[in-house]
Amino acid sequence: MSIQKVVVMHGLYMSGFVMRPLCTRLENDGFTILNLSYNTLAPDISDIFTRIDHFIDHQPTALVCHSMGGLVARKYLEYASQQSKYVEKVVTLGTPHKGSAIAKHMHDKGFEMLLKNSVEFLLTENHDWPFPAKLYSIAGDLPLGLMPLIKKGSQSDGTVLLEETKLNGMAEHKVFHVSHTTLIYSRAVMEYICELLSE
């Protein structure tokens, strides 16, 4: 059975509002969408997981997540609820799967109050994708942001290093010439996501 439902999750300091153009594009392709807003500085994991479970309701589902949202998605799959078994694909946009160098820099420099509880996700170091759901990791390589100042000569989308978006076991890694925030608004990225979910 093909994917019917898509959970969309935003990244740090954002809300579901920024994901609306992507949600509209997915709805136009016939998917039922849960645009899940959550407090990124103090995520209520129990509430987030319950909302996802109720939405999936035994239907083939994909998770499409920007940045920190991809780390929340990973935590949901680790939670291993009955409904999580219906997640067939996870598409991440600029997610620092291996941990965020910028978050670590902020934490080490004493700016942890700007991150609060998000560090539980952003400072985790993962190297593998062990879940049955296929991971499609999308990255940007247009370095508009702080990253070039923190890691000179690095490849990044300005916020997340290209290397941070790669995991052993992922189904595919694709790079677009866009910045971190532009990943969620790029027409080319949207088209690619729709193709992945329709396969």
CSV table of C-alpha atoms in Angstrom, one decimal:
chain,number,residue,atom,x,y,z
A,1,MET,CA,0.0,0.0,0.0
A,2,SER,CA,1.4,3.4,-1.0
A,3,ILE,CA,2.1,6.2,1.5
A,4,GLN,CA,-1.1,8.1,2.4
A,5,LYS,CA,-0.1,10.3,5.2
A,6,VAL,CA,2.9,12.7,5.9
A,7,VAL,CA,4.0,14.1,9.2
A,8,VAL,CA,5.9,17.4,8.7
A,9,MET,CA,8.2,18.7,11.4
A,10,HIS,CA,10.1,22.0,11.6
A,11,GLY,CA,13.5,22.8,13.0
A,12,LEU,CA,15.0,24.9,15.9
A,13,TYR,CA,13.4,28.3,16.7
A,14,MET,CA,10.7,27.7,14.1
A,15,SER,CA,7.0,26.7,14.0
A,16,GLY,CA,4.7,24.9,11.6
A,17,PHE,CA,4.0,28.2,9.9
A,18,VAL,CA,7.3,28.0,8.0
A,19,MET,CA,6.5,24.5,6.7
A,20,ARG,CA,3.1,25.6,5.1
A,21,PRO,CA,4.4,25.9,1.5
A,22,LEU,CA,5.8,22.4,1.6
A,23,CYS,CA,2.6,21.1,3.2
A,24,THR,CA,0.5,22.7,0.5
A,25,ARG,CA,2.6,21.1,-2.2
A,26,LEU,CA,2.2,17.7,-0.5
A,27,GLU,CA,-1.5,18.2,-0.1
A,28,ASN,CA,-1.8,19.1,-3.8
A,29,ASP,CA,-0.3,15.7,-4.5
A,30,GLY,CA,-3.0,14.0,-2.5
A,31,PHE,CA,-1.3,13.4,0.8
A,32,THR,CA,-3.0,13.9,4.2
A,33,ILE,CA,-0.7,16.2,6.3
A,34,LEU,CA,0.0,16.7,9.9
A,35,ASN,CA,2.0,19.9,10.2
A,36,LEU,CA,3.3,19.3,13.7
A,37,SER,CA,4.3,22.4,15.7
A,38,TYR,CA,6.2,22.0,18.9
A,39,ASN,CA,8.4,24.0,21.3
A,40,THR,CA,11.9,23.3,20.1
A,41,LEU,CA,13.5,24.7,23.2
A,42,ALA,CA,11.4,22.5,25.5
A,43,PRO,CA,10.0,19.6,23.4
A,44,ASP,CA,7.2,17.7,25.1
A,45,ILE,CA,8.2,14.3,23.7
A,46,SER,CA,5.2,12.5,25.1
A,47,ASP,CA,2.7,14.9,23.5
A,48,ILE,CA,4.6,14.9,20.2
A,49,PHE,CA,4.7,11.1,20.0
A,50,THR,CA,1.0,10.8,21.0
A,51,ARG,CA,0.0,13.3,18.2
A,52,ILE,CA,2.0,11.4,15.6
A,53,ASP,CA,0.6,8.0,16.8
A,54,HIS,CA,-3.0,9.3,16.6
A,55,PHE,CA,-2.4,10.8,13.1
A,56,ILE,CA,-0.8,7.6,11.6
A,57,ASP,CA,-3.7,5.4,12.7
A,58,HIS,CA,-2.5,2.2,11.0
A,59,GLN,CA,-1.8,3.9,7.6
A,60,PRO,CA,1.4,4.0,5.6
A,61,THR,CA,3.1,7.2,6.6
A,62,ALA,CA,6.2,9.3,5.9
A,63,LEU,CA,8.0,11.8,8.1
A,64,VAL,CA,9.4,14.9,6.4
A,65,CYS,CA,11.5,16.9,8.7
A,66,HIS,CA,13.7,20.0,8.6
A,67,SER,CA,16.9,20.2,10.7
A,68,MET,CA,16.2,19.4,14.4
A,69,GLY,CA,12.8,17.9,13.3
A,70,GLY,CA,14.7,15.0,11.8
A,71,LEU,CA,16.3,14.2,15.2
A,72,VAL,CA,12.9,14.3,16.8
A,73,ALA,CA,11.7,11.8,14.1
A,74,ARG,CA,14.6,9.5,15.0
A,75,LYS,CA,13.6,9.7,18.7
A,76,TYR,CA,10.1,8.8,17.7
A,77,LEU,CA,11.3,5.7,15.8
A,78,GLU,CA,13.5,4.7,18.8
A,79,TYR,CA,10.3,5.0,21.0
A,80,ALA,CA,9.0,2.1,18.8
A,81,SER,CA,5.3,2.5,19.4
A,82,GLN,CA,2.9,0.2,17.5
A,83,GLN,CA,2.1,3.1,15.1
A,84,SER,CA,5.7,3.8,14.4
A,85,LYS,CA,5.9,0.5,12.5
A,86,TYR,CA,3.7,2.2,9.8
A,87,VAL,CA,6.4,4.8,9.0
A,88,GLU,CA,7.9,3.7,5.7
A,89,LYS,CA,10.1,6.7,4.7
A,90,VAL,CA,11.8,9.5,6.5
A,91,VAL,CA,13.0,12.5,4.5
A,92,THR,CA,15.2,14.9,6.3
A,93,LEU,CA,16.2,18.4,5.2
A,94,GLY,CA,19.5,19.7,6.6
A,95,THR,CA,19.3,17.4,9.6
A,96,PRO,CA,22.6,17.2,11.6
A,97,HIS,CA,22.3,13.5,12.2
A,98,LYS,CA,25.8,13.2,13.6
A,99,GLY,CA,25.3,16.1,16.0
A,100,SER,CA,25.3,19.9,15.3
A,101,ALA,CA,28.7,21.6,15.3
A,102,ILE,CA,27.0,25.0,15.7
A,103,ALA,CA,25.1,23.8,18.7
A,104,LYS,CA,28.2,22.4,20.3
A,105,HIS,CA,30.1,25.6,19.6
A,106,MET,CA,27.3,27.6,21.3
A,107,HIS,CA,27.2,25.2,24.2
A,108,ASP,CA,31.0,25.3,24.7
A,109,LYS,CA,31.0,29.1,24.6
A,110,GLY,CA,28.5,29.4,27.3
A,111,PHE,CA,25.4,30.1,25.2
A,112,GLU,CA,23.5,26.9,26.3
A,113,MET,CA,20.6,29.1,27.5
A,114,LEU,CA,19.8,29.8,23.8
A,115,LEU,CA,19.5,26.1,23.2
A,116,LYS,CA,17.8,24.9,26.4
A,117,ASN,CA,16.5,21.4,26.1
A,118,SER,CA,17.2,21.2,22.3
A,119,VAL,CA,20.7,20.0,23.2
A,120,GLU,CA,19.2,16.6,24.0
A,121,PHE,CA,18.8,16.2,20.3
A,122,LEU,CA,21.3,18.5,18.7
A,123,LEU,CA,24.3,17.2,20.6
A,124,THR,CA,23.6,13.5,20.1
A,125,GLU,CA,26.1,11.7,17.9
A,126,ASN,CA,24.6,9.1,15.6
A,127,HIS,CA,26.5,7.3,12.8
A,128,ASP,CA,24.0,4.7,11.7
A,129,TRP,CA,20.3,4.4,10.6
A,130,PRO,CA,19.1,1.2,12.1
A,131,PHE,CA,15.3,1.5,11.4
A,132,PRO,CA,13.2,-0.4,8.8
A,133,ALA,CA,11.9,3.0,7.5
A,134,LYS,CA,14.1,4.2,4.6
A,135,LEU,CA,16.1,7.4,5.3
A,136,TYR,CA,16.4,10.0,2.5
A,137,SER,CA,18.8,12.7,3.7
A,138,ILE,CA,18.7,16.0,1.8
A,139,ALA,CA,21.4,18.6,2.3
A,140,GLY,CA,22.4,22.0,1.1
A,141,ASP,CA,25.8,23.3,0.0
A,142,LEU,CA,25.2,27.0,-0.2
A,143,PRO,CA,27.0,28.3,3.0
A,144,LEU,CA,24.9,31.3,4.0
A,145,GLY,CA,25.2,31.5,7.8
A,146,LEU,CA,27.6,31.2,10.7
A,147,MET,CA,29.2,27.9,9.8
A,148,PRO,CA,31.8,29.3,7.4
A,149,LEU,CA,33.0,31.5,10.3
A,150,ILE,CA,33.1,28.6,12.8
A,151,LYS,CA,34.6,25.9,10.4
A,152,LYS,CA,36.6,27.7,7.7
A,153,GLY,CA,36.9,25.8,4.5
A,154,SER,CA,34.0,23.4,5.4
A,155,GLN,CA,31.2,22.3,3.2
A,156,SER,CA,27.8,23.3,4.7
A,157,ASP,CA,24.4,24.9,4.1
A,158,GLY,CA,25.6,27.7,6.4
A,159,THR,CA,24.2,26.1,9.5
A,160,VAL,CA,24.7,22.3,9.1
A,161,LEU,CA,27.9,20.6,7.8
A,162,LEU,CA,27.4,18.4,4.8
A,163,GLU,CA,29.1,15.6,6.7
A,164,GLU,CA,26.6,15.9,9.5
A,165,THR,CA,23.8,14.9,7.2
A,166,LYS,CA,25.3,11.5,6.2
A,167,LEU,CA,24.6,8.2,8.0
A,168,ASN,CA,25.5,4.6,7.4
A,169,GLY,CA,22.4,2.8,6.3
A,170,MET,CA,20.6,5.7,4.7
A,171,ALA,CA,18.8,4.9,1.4
A,172,GLU,CA,20.0,8.1,-0.3
A,173,HIS,CA,21.9,11.3,0.2
A,174,LYS,CA,21.1,14.2,-2.2
A,175,VAL,CA,22.7,17.7,-2.2
A,176,PHE,CA,21.0,20.8,-3.6
A,177,HIS,CA,22.7,24.2,-4.0
A,178,VAL,CA,20.6,26.0,-1.4
A,179,SER,CA,21.1,27.3,2.1
A,180,HIS,CA,19.7,25.7,5.3
A,181,THR,CA,16.4,27.6,5.5
A,182,THR,CA,16.0,27.6,1.7
A,183,LEU,CA,15.8,23.8,1.8
A,184,ILE,CA,12.2,24.1,2.9
A,185,TYR,CA,11.2,26.6,0.2
A,186,SER,CA,13.1,25.3,-2.8
A,187,ARG,CA,10.8,24.2,-5.7
A,188,ALA,CA,13.4,21.6,-6.8
A,189,VAL,CA,13.6,20.1,-3.2
A,190,MET,CA,9.8,20.0,-3.0
A,191,GLU,CA,9.6,18.2,-6.4
A,192,TYR,CA,12.2,15.7,-5.2
A,193,ILE,CA,10.3,15.0,-2.0
A,194,CYS,CA,7.1,14.4,-3.8
A,195,GLU,CA,8.8,12.0,-6.2
A,196,LEU,CA,10.3,10.1,-3.2
A,197,LEU,CA,6.9,9.7,-1.5
A,198,SER,CA,5.1,8.7,-4.7
A,199,GLU,CA,7.6,5.8,-5.5
